[in-house]
Amino acid sequence: MTNSTEQQWPIPKSVSEVEHYMKQKVGLGVSFDLNIRKLKVLKKDVHIYSVSGLVDTRFAIELVEELVEINDHEKLSTDLFKIIENRLVNQSVQPITLLTEMVDYILSGLIVVVIDGESTGFVVDVRSYPGRSPQEPDTEKVVRGARDGFVENIILNTALIRRRIRDERLRYEMIKVGKRSKTDVSLCYLEDVADSDLLNILRKELKSIDVDGVPMADKTIEEFILKQGWNPFPLVRYTERADVAAAHVLEGHVIIIVDTSPSVIITPSTFFHHVQHAEEFRESPAMGTFLRWTRFLGVLTSIFLLPLWLLFVLEPSLLPEKLSFIGPNDQTNIPVIIQIFLADFGIEFLKIAAIHTPTPLSTAMGLIAAVLIGQIAISVGLFVPEVILYVAVSGIGTFTTPSYELSVANKIGRLTLLLLVAFFHTPGFVIGATLLFLFLVKMRAFNTPYFWPFLPFEPKGFLQIILRRAVPGSLLRPSIVHPRNRYRQPPE
């Protein structure tokens, strides 16, 4: 629990010294939510420390009642230390000897009991963090499937995964991150499956984080362990679904769970992890494959449709005669590339506005955007109707991308391609698309090729990406996670 850079002071035997330390260093008596309950048990002082709002009041009252009921007859059987230890009726009670650990436990929502004349206290876990109950994530909805999703409570999140994987080899390693925030970060993995090298890398990176706090939770953790810089493409996958996280743990991935975050980080991940969705695995293999191909088409559309259309507008000779109708028929005073950027950024404005607009007003905002702005902009000649069409189709392709981070990165790639086509026409499109492809191929996260299994090519893995195979046929775990146990099912 303690930070290695802090000096390790033992708990004083005098409870008054402990109280003095809490007042001077922690703010007891100043911070209204820091509580101390003073009791007399067998003529000795017993102090109970807690933080309001982080403990379950019912259990705290029960513990106080148990200690108050201690009478002189119990003194004949054993000493006070043992009596109090036996009276703390809770499934999680452990001794504590360090003052800095004591403070960390109290501020994490646990109750600490100290006894006059004893240098050892007791930590009782009666945490009850404020938060909402598990519900289906808005960004990962399915037609059929579980409706429980992660919340901001790390205890509930680990329980949701444990409920799905009742294996004695499932491990949750807890690491404290942040000098001031002391945020709980947990590594979730299967001990006999997960790659030990990846685990060592993650442990080392998490323990080396030297920052005052991580209020943005998992995103801050990602930036520290990956050092991504200005690369817009996501190197890890986020999910808010417990079933998705459990499925990846069974494959051999390592999950990073950060307290106060309703999403978890899946490592390692590739480009193709970001374009899969739980809905594919809730349908039959044929339907799942159809959905996957449709989603792939939507992703490709979000990147290449607008640059290709602009290229045909600028160089109509590239079009076959039967497709010569493609391109604006009306003359406009505003260049097509400017129209595309205006319309594309207009969609971004609407998306940002939708996030900040209360739900009852979002319908009115949509009507304003579609009827008033869109139609009038075409009527006055600001936009060519065909520009609106292709920008809209491209925008829908962006929304079909399951990963929000990847959809934004693809949009940046699309805008870059549009600029290259506008300035250099065909060479700009060819060179831009090639550089984008090479950039993705070169990317690696935790020594994992971003375009696996396409490059480096692995036939079995590539087949699993193209086709949604039935579970009985998926005998092997993906090699990209370097599992210590390759077989998900006993070999025939």
Short mmCIF file of C-alpha atoms in Angstrom, two decimals, residues 1-408:
data_model
loop_
_atom_site.label_atom_id
_atom_site.label_comp_id
_atom_site.label_asym_id
_atom_site.label_seq_id
_atom_site.Cartn_x
_atom_site.Cartn_y
_atom_site.Cartn_z
CA MET A 1 0.00 0.00 0.00
CA THR A 2 2.84 2.41 0.69
CA ASN A 3 4.93 4.44 -1.68
CA SER A 4 8.57 3.35 -1.58
CA THR A 5 9.75 6.98 -1.55
CA GLU A 6 7.95 7.67 1.76
CA GLN A 7 9.63 7.04 5.10
CA GLN A 8 8.21 4.01 6.86
CA TRP A 9 7.14 5.01 10.41
CA PRO A 10 5.77 2.36 12.79
CA ILE A 11 2.42 2.93 14.48
CA PRO A 12 3.02 4.57 17.90
CA LYS A 13 1.85 2.64 20.93
CA SER A 14 0.07 5.72 22.24
CA VAL A 15 -3.26 6.37 20.51
CA SER A 16 -2.88 10.07 21.34
CA GLU A 17 0.29 10.18 19.21
CA VAL A 18 -1.59 8.52 16.37
CA GLU A 19 -4.35 11.12 16.71
CA HIS A 20 -1.78 13.93 16.73
CA TYR A 21 -0.21 12.57 13.52
CA MET A 22 -3.62 12.34 11.85
CA LYS A 23 -4.36 15.96 12.80
CA GLN A 24 -1.00 17.32 11.66
CA LYS A 25 -0.45 15.32 8.48
CA VAL A 26 -3.82 14.07 7.26
CA GLY A 27 -6.18 16.88 8.26
CA LEU A 28 -8.23 15.25 10.99
CA GLY A 29 -10.43 17.97 12.45
CA VAL A 30 -10.13 20.10 9.31
CA SER A 31 -11.49 17.77 6.63
CA PHE A 32 -15.10 17.10 7.61
CA ASP A 33 -15.12 13.65 6.03
CA LEU A 34 -12.29 12.27 8.22
CA ASN A 35 -13.81 10.56 11.25
CA ILE A 36 -12.47 9.27 14.56
CA ARG A 37 -14.55 7.22 17.02
CA LYS A 38 -13.05 6.96 20.50
CA LEU A 39 -13.99 3.99 22.71
CA LYS A 40 -13.01 2.70 26.15
CA VAL A 41 -12.60 -1.07 26.07
CA LEU A 42 -11.49 -2.77 29.30
CA LYS A 43 -10.16 0.58 30.54
CA LYS A 44 -8.01 1.04 27.42
CA ASP A 45 -8.46 3.63 24.67
CA VAL A 46 -9.45 2.28 21.26
CA HIS A 47 -9.66 4.65 18.27
CA ILE A 48 -11.45 3.88 15.00
CA TYR A 49 -10.59 5.95 11.89
CA SER A 50 -12.65 6.13 8.70
CA VAL A 51 -13.69 8.38 5.81
CA SER A 52 -17.35 9.28 5.36
CA GLY A 53 -18.81 8.26 2.03
CA LEU A 54 -16.30 5.48 1.38
CA VAL A 55 -17.38 3.04 4.09
CA ASP A 56 -20.58 1.07 4.53
CA THR A 57 -22.15 2.73 7.58
CA ARG A 58 -24.11 -0.38 8.57
CA PHE A 59 -21.01 -2.54 8.92
CA ALA A 60 -19.14 0.25 10.69
CA ILE A 61 -21.92 0.50 13.30
CA GLU A 62 -21.88 -3.28 13.78
CA LEU A 63 -18.14 -3.21 14.46
CA VAL A 64 -18.55 -0.43 17.05
CA GLU A 65 -21.36 -2.38 18.73
CA GLU A 66 -19.16 -5.50 18.91
CA LEU A 67 -16.35 -3.56 20.58
CA VAL A 68 -18.68 -1.77 23.00
CA GLU A 69 -20.13 -5.11 24.15
CA ILE A 70 -16.73 -6.38 25.32
CA ASN A 71 -16.98 -6.82 29.12
CA ASP A 72 -14.68 -7.59 31.99
CA HIS A 73 -15.42 -11.33 31.89
CA GLU A 74 -13.56 -11.63 28.57
CA LYS A 75 -10.41 -10.22 30.16
CA LEU A 76 -9.94 -13.48 32.04
CA SER A 77 -9.51 -15.53 28.86
CA THR A 78 -6.98 -13.58 26.83
CA ASP A 79 -5.46 -10.14 26.25
CA LEU A 80 -7.31 -7.16 24.75
CA PHE A 81 -5.51 -7.39 21.41
CA LYS A 82 -6.82 -10.90 20.80
CA ILE A 83 -10.27 -10.03 22.09
CA ILE A 84 -10.63 -7.12 19.64
CA GLU A 85 -9.27 -9.21 16.77
CA ASN A 86 -11.93 -11.84 17.44
CA ARG A 87 -14.66 -9.22 17.82
CA LEU A 88 -14.02 -7.61 14.42
CA VAL A 89 -16.68 -9.62 12.61
CA ASN A 90 -15.71 -9.14 8.99
CA GLN A 91 -14.40 -11.35 6.21
CA SER A 92 -11.38 -9.09 5.65
CA VAL A 93 -9.38 -8.19 8.76
CA GLN A 94 -5.60 -7.88 8.72
CA PRO A 95 -2.97 -6.48 11.09
CA ILE A 96 -1.00 -3.36 10.19
CA THR A 97 2.22 -1.98 11.69
CA LEU A 98 3.19 1.05 9.55
CA LEU A 99 1.75 4.52 9.98
CA THR A 100 2.00 5.41 6.28
CA GLU A 101 0.17 2.22 5.36
CA MET A 102 -2.50 3.07 7.89
CA VAL A 103 -3.11 6.46 6.27
CA ASP A 104 -3.28 4.92 2.78
CA TYR A 105 -5.84 2.37 3.95
CA ILE A 106 -8.00 5.00 5.65
CA LEU A 107 -8.00 7.25 2.58
CA SER A 108 -8.86 4.23 0.40
CA GLY A 109 -12.08 3.70 2.36
CA LEU A 110 -11.08 1.04 4.90
CA ILE A 111 -11.53 1.27 8.66
CA VAL A 112 -8.43 1.22 10.89
CA VAL A 113 -8.61 0.26 14.58
CA VAL A 114 -5.71 1.21 16.87
CA ILE A 115 -5.34 0.14 20.52
CA ASP A 116 -3.52 2.04 23.25
CA GLY A 117 -0.32 0.25 24.20
CA GLU A 118 -0.16 -1.76 20.93
CA SER A 119 2.08 -1.00 17.94
CA THR A 120 -0.16 -3.07 15.69
CA GLY A 121 -3.57 -1.99 14.44
CA PHE A 122 -6.29 -3.68 12.43
CA VAL A 123 -7.54 -2.88 8.94
CA VAL A 124 -11.16 -3.80 8.24
CA ASP A 125 -12.48 -3.70 4.69
CA VAL A 126 -15.97 -2.21 4.79
CA ARG A 127 -15.61 -0.13 1.63
CA SER A 128 -18.69 1.04 -0.18
CA TYR A 129 -17.62 3.33 -2.99
CA PRO A 130 -20.22 5.69 -4.45
CA GLY A 131 -21.23 4.75 -7.97
CA ARG A 132 -23.86 3.40 -10.28
CA SER A 133 -24.98 -0.19 -10.80
CA PRO A 134 -23.73 -2.18 -13.82
CA GLN A 135 -25.63 -1.42 -17.02
CA GLU A 136 -25.19 -1.90 -20.75
CA PRO A 137 -22.55 0.46 -22.23
CA ASP A 138 -23.96 2.98 -24.68
CA THR A 139 -21.06 2.52 -27.11
CA GLU A 140 -21.16 -1.30 -27.23
CA LYS A 141 -24.83 -2.24 -27.42
CA VAL A 142 -25.92 -5.64 -28.71
CA VAL A 143 -29.26 -7.01 -29.88
CA ARG A 144 -28.82 -10.13 -27.76
CA GLY A 145 -26.34 -10.52 -24.96
CA ALA A 146 -25.46 -9.46 -21.45
CA ARG A 147 -26.64 -6.05 -20.30
CA ASP A 148 -24.10 -5.61 -17.50
CA GLY A 149 -21.11 -3.41 -18.15
CA PHE A 150 -18.20 -2.05 -16.17
CA VAL A 151 -18.69 0.81 -13.74
CA GLU A 152 -16.34 3.18 -11.92
CA ASN A 153 -15.79 0.74 -9.03
CA ILE A 154 -12.79 -1.58 -9.47
CA ILE A 155 -14.22 -4.08 -6.97
CA LEU A 156 -17.41 -4.50 -9.01
CA ASN A 157 -15.43 -4.68 -12.26
CA THR A 158 -13.20 -7.50 -11.02
CA ALA A 159 -16.29 -9.32 -9.74
CA LEU A 160 -17.97 -9.10 -13.16
CA ILE A 161 -14.99 -10.87 -14.75
CA ARG A 162 -14.63 -13.36 -11.89
CA ARG A 163 -18.28 -14.30 -12.34
CA ARG A 164 -17.51 -15.36 -15.92
CA ILE A 165 -14.15 -17.03 -15.24
CA ARG A 166 -14.35 -19.17 -12.10
CA ASP A 167 -10.83 -20.47 -12.49
CA GLU A 168 -8.41 -20.73 -9.60
CA ARG A 169 -5.66 -19.55 -11.98
CA LEU A 170 -7.31 -16.18 -12.63
CA ARG A 171 -5.11 -13.51 -11.07
CA TYR A 172 -5.69 -9.88 -10.07
CA GLU A 173 -2.43 -8.09 -9.25
CA MET A 174 -2.95 -4.74 -7.54
CA ILE A 175 -0.54 -1.84 -8.02
CA LYS A 176 -0.87 1.68 -6.60
CA VAL A 177 -0.19 4.48 -9.10
CA GLY A 178 0.16 8.19 -8.27
CA LYS A 179 1.92 9.80 -5.32
CA ARG A 180 -1.19 11.70 -4.30
CA SER A 181 -4.08 9.83 -5.92
CA LYS A 182 -2.75 6.33 -5.05
CA THR A 183 -5.10 4.94 -7.67
CA ASP A 184 -5.73 1.19 -7.68
CA VAL A 185 -4.59 -0.44 -10.94
CA SER A 186 -5.08 -4.17 -11.42
CA LEU A 187 -3.54 -6.58 -13.93
CA CYS A 188 -6.03 -9.35 -14.79
CA TYR A 189 -4.76 -12.52 -16.46
CA LEU A 190 -4.75 -16.31 -16.45
CA GLU A 191 -1.59 -17.47 -14.70
CA ASP A 192 -0.97 -20.51 -16.91
CA VAL A 193 -1.87 -18.78 -20.20
CA ALA A 194 -0.72 -15.14 -20.24
CA ASP A 195 2.70 -14.27 -21.65
CA SER A 196 5.14 -13.78 -18.76
CA ASP A 197 7.26 -11.32 -20.76
CA LEU A 198 4.24 -9.07 -21.36
CA LEU A 199 3.34 -9.27 -17.67
CA ASN A 200 6.87 -8.26 -16.65
CA ILE A 201 6.78 -5.30 -19.06
CA LEU A 202 3.41 -4.11 -17.73
CA ARG A 203 4.49 -4.48 -14.09
CA LYS A 204 7.69 -2.56 -14.75
CA GLU A 205 5.91 0.23 -16.64
CA LEU A 206 3.17 0.64 -14.03
CA LYS A 207 5.58 0.68 -11.11
CA SER A 208 7.80 3.23 -12.87
CA ILE A 209 4.97 5.77 -13.30
CA ASP A 210 6.04 8.83 -11.30
CA VAL A 211 3.19 11.33 -11.24
CA ASP A 212 1.06 13.00 -8.58
CA GLY A 213 -2.20 11.44 -9.77
CA VAL A 214 -4.12 9.81 -12.59
CA PRO A 215 -7.55 11.52 -12.49
CA MET A 216 -8.21 10.50 -16.13
CA ALA A 217 -7.65 6.89 -15.09
CA ASP A 218 -6.99 4.36 -17.87
CA LYS A 219 -6.17 6.95 -20.54
CA THR A 220 -3.39 8.40 -18.39
CA ILE A 221 -2.09 4.90 -17.71
CA GLU A 222 -2.07 4.17 -21.46
CA GLU A 223 -0.03 7.28 -22.21
CA PHE A 224 2.58 6.34 -19.62
CA ILE A 225 3.03 2.69 -20.59
CA LEU A 226 2.96 3.24 -24.38
CA LYS A 227 4.47 6.70 -24.88
CA GLN A 228 2.46 7.01 -28.09
CA GLY A 229 3.23 10.65 -28.84
CA TRP A 230 1.31 12.17 -31.77
CA ASN A 231 0.38 8.84 -33.36
CA PRO A 232 -3.45 9.01 -33.65
CA PHE A 233 -4.03 5.26 -34.06
CA PRO A 234 -4.92 3.41 -30.84
CA LEU A 235 -2.35 0.88 -29.65
CA VAL A 236 -4.62 -0.70 -27.03
CA ARG A 237 -8.28 -1.57 -27.11
CA TYR A 238 -10.83 -0.30 -24.61
CA THR A 239 -14.01 -2.11 -23.71
CA GLU A 240 -16.82 -1.45 -21.25
CA ARG A 241 -18.30 -4.94 -21.63
CA ALA A 242 -17.43 -7.59 -19.05
CA ASP A 243 -18.07 -10.45 -21.49
CA VAL A 244 -15.66 -8.96 -24.04
CA ALA A 245 -12.97 -8.54 -21.37
CA ALA A 246 -13.49 -12.12 -20.14
CA ALA A 247 -13.26 -13.48 -23.70
CA HIS A 248 -9.91 -11.75 -24.20
CA VAL A 249 -8.59 -13.01 -20.85
CA LEU A 250 -9.42 -16.57 -21.95
CA GLU A 251 -7.53 -15.95 -25.19
CA GLY A 252 -4.40 -15.02 -23.23
CA HIS A 253 -4.61 -11.23 -23.19
CA VAL A 254 -3.76 -9.17 -20.11
CA ILE A 255 -6.44 -6.73 -18.94
CA ILE A 256 -5.59 -3.50 -17.13
CA ILE A 257 -8.37 -2.37 -14.77
CA VAL A 258 -8.13 1.13 -13.30
CA ASP A 259 -10.31 2.29 -10.43
CA THR A 260 -12.75 5.15 -11.24
CA SER A 261 -12.88 4.10 -14.93
CA PRO A 262 -15.86 2.29 -16.53
CA SER A 263 -13.62 0.82 -19.24
CA VAL A 264 -10.65 -1.56 -19.18
CA ILE A 265 -7.55 -1.81 -21.37
CA ILE A 266 -6.93 -4.94 -23.45
CA THR A 267 -3.28 -5.76 -24.22
CA PRO A 268 -1.87 -6.62 -26.65
CA SER A 269 -4.19 -5.49 -29.43
CA THR A 270 -3.94 -5.12 -33.20
CA PHE A 271 -5.81 -3.10 -35.83
CA PHE A 272 -8.27 -5.95 -36.31
CA HIS A 273 -9.14 -6.07 -32.61
CA HIS A 274 -10.56 -2.57 -33.02
CA VAL A 275 -12.95 -3.56 -35.82
CA GLN A 276 -14.57 -6.51 -34.03
CA HIS A 277 -17.78 -6.26 -32.04
CA ALA A 278 -19.55 -8.47 -29.52
CA GLU A 279 -22.62 -8.62 -31.82
CA GLU A 280 -20.67 -10.83 -34.25
CA PHE A 281 -20.28 -13.50 -31.57
CA ARG A 282 -23.93 -13.36 -30.53
CA GLU A 283 -25.08 -14.45 -34.00
CA SER A 284 -24.49 -17.62 -36.00
CA PRO A 285 -21.11 -17.94 -37.76
CA ALA A 286 -22.70 -17.02 -41.13
CA MET A 287 -24.45 -13.96 -39.72
CA GLY A 288 -21.38 -13.00 -37.71
CA THR A 289 -19.22 -13.19 -40.83
CA PHE A 290 -21.71 -11.06 -42.78
CA LEU A 291 -21.74 -8.43 -40.03
CA ARG A 292 -17.95 -8.46 -39.91
CA TRP A 293 -17.58 -7.97 -43.67
CA THR A 294 -20.16 -5.18 -43.59
CA ARG A 295 -18.22 -3.51 -40.80
CA PHE A 296 -14.95 -3.85 -42.74
CA LEU A 297 -16.66 -2.21 -45.73
CA GLY A 298 -17.85 0.62 -43.49
CA VAL A 299 -14.32 1.17 -42.13
CA LEU A 300 -12.83 1.25 -45.64
CA THR A 301 -15.58 3.61 -46.76
CA SER A 302 -14.82 6.00 -43.91
CA ILE A 303 -11.20 6.27 -45.09
CA PHE A 304 -11.17 6.04 -48.88
CA LEU A 305 -14.62 7.01 -50.25
CA LEU A 306 -14.22 10.79 -50.10
CA PRO A 307 -10.60 10.88 -51.40
CA LEU A 308 -11.58 8.60 -54.31
CA TRP A 309 -14.62 10.68 -55.20
CA LEU A 310 -12.58 13.89 -55.06
CA LEU A 311 -9.99 12.28 -57.32
CA PHE A 312 -12.68 11.42 -59.89
CA VAL A 313 -14.04 14.96 -59.66
CA LEU A 314 -10.59 16.42 -60.32
CA GLU A 315 -9.69 13.88 -63.02
CA PRO A 316 -12.93 12.71 -64.73
CA SER A 317 -10.89 10.85 -67.35
CA LEU A 318 -10.16 8.14 -64.76
CA LEU A 319 -13.83 7.13 -64.74
CA PRO A 320 -15.23 4.52 -67.14
CA GLU A 321 -17.81 5.89 -69.53
CA LYS A 322 -20.66 4.11 -67.72
CA LEU A 323 -19.71 5.88 -64.47
CA SER A 324 -19.22 9.30 -66.00
CA PHE A 325 -22.25 10.60 -64.06
CA ILE A 326 -20.16 10.63 -60.87
CA GLY A 327 -19.14 14.13 -59.95
CA PRO A 328 -21.02 17.43 -59.46
CA ASN A 329 -23.08 18.56 -62.43
CA ASP A 330 -23.59 22.09 -61.11
CA GLN A 331 -20.96 24.79 -61.15
CA THR A 332 -20.14 26.36 -57.80
CA ASN A 333 -18.00 29.25 -56.70
CA ILE A 334 -16.58 27.28 -53.78
CA PRO A 335 -13.96 24.59 -54.56
CA VAL A 336 -15.14 21.04 -53.90
CA ILE A 337 -12.33 20.35 -51.41
CA ILE A 338 -13.48 23.32 -49.31
CA GLN A 339 -17.06 22.04 -49.43
CA ILE A 340 -15.93 18.60 -48.27
CA PHE A 341 -13.98 20.03 -45.35
CA LEU A 342 -16.85 22.29 -44.33
CA ALA A 343 -19.34 19.41 -44.41
CA ASP A 344 -16.94 17.03 -42.66
CA PHE A 345 -16.23 19.46 -39.87
CA GLY A 346 -19.96 20.19 -39.70
CA ILE A 347 -20.51 16.53 -38.76
CA GLU A 348 -17.83 16.88 -36.11
CA PHE A 349 -19.60 19.96 -34.75
CA LEU A 350 -22.83 17.99 -34.53
CA LYS A 351 -21.11 15.06 -32.81
CA ILE A 352 -19.49 17.32 -30.21
CA ALA A 353 -22.74 19.23 -29.72
CA ALA A 354 -24.63 15.96 -29.21
CA ILE A 355 -22.28 15.06 -26.35
CA HIS A 356 -22.91 18.39 -24.62
CA THR A 357 -26.63 18.60 -25.40
CA PRO A 358 -29.19 17.17 -22.94
CA THR A 359 -31.14 14.25 -24.40
CA PRO A 360 -34.52 16.10 -24.60
CA LEU A 361 -32.89 18.77 -26.77
CA SER A 362 -30.88 16.45 -29.03
CA THR A 363 -33.86 15.78 -31.34
CA ALA A 364 -34.38 19.49 -31.88
CA MET A 365 -30.67 19.91 -32.61
CA GLY A 366 -30.84 17.13 -35.24
CA LEU A 367 -33.81 18.80 -36.95
CA ILE A 368 -32.00 22.13 -37.02
CA ALA A 369 -28.91 20.53 -38.57
CA ALA A 370 -30.73 18.41 -41.15
CA VAL A 371 -33.62 20.63 -42.23
CA LEU A 372 -32.48 24.19 -41.71
CA ILE A 373 -28.70 24.19 -42.12
CA GLY A 374 -28.32 21.33 -44.63
CA GLN A 375 -31.20 22.15 -46.94
CA ILE A 376 -30.65 25.91 -46.92
CA ALA A 377 -26.91 25.48 -47.51
CA ILE A 378 -27.70 23.50 -50.68
CA SER A 379 -30.39 25.95 -51.79
CA VAL A 380 -28.08 28.97 -51.60
CA GLY A 381 -25.33 27.13 -53.45
CA LEU A 382 -22.89 26.72 -50.59
CA PHE A 383 -22.83 22.94 -51.07
CA VAL A 384 -23.31 20.66 -54.07
CA PRO A 385 -25.85 17.94 -53.15
CA GLU A 386 -23.38 15.20 -54.13
CA VAL A 387 -20.87 16.50 -51.57
CA ILE A 388 -23.46 16.14 -48.81
CA LEU A 389 -24.23 12.59 -50.02
CA TYR A 390 -20.66 11.31 -49.95
CA VAL A 391 -19.75 13.11 -46.74
CA ALA A 392 -22.83 11.56 -45.10
CA VAL A 393 -21.97 8.04 -46.34
CA SER A 394 -18.40 8.48 -45.17
CA GLY A 395 -19.66 9.70 -41.79
CA ILE A 396 -21.88 6.64 -41.44
CA GLY A 397 -18.84 4.49 -42.19
CA THR A 398 -17.07 6.24 -39.33
CA PHE A 399 -19.92 5.39 -36.97
CA THR A 400 -19.78 1.70 -37.97
CA THR A 401 -16.24 1.48 -36.54
CA PRO A 402 -16.65 -0.18 -33.09
CA SER A 403 -13.61 1.56 -31.62
CA TYR A 404 -14.20 5.28 -31.11
CA GLU A 405 -10.44 5.91 -30.98
CA LEU A 406 -9.90 4.15 -34.32
CA SER A 407 -12.78 6.01 -35.97
CA VAL A 408 -11.22 9.37 -35.08
#
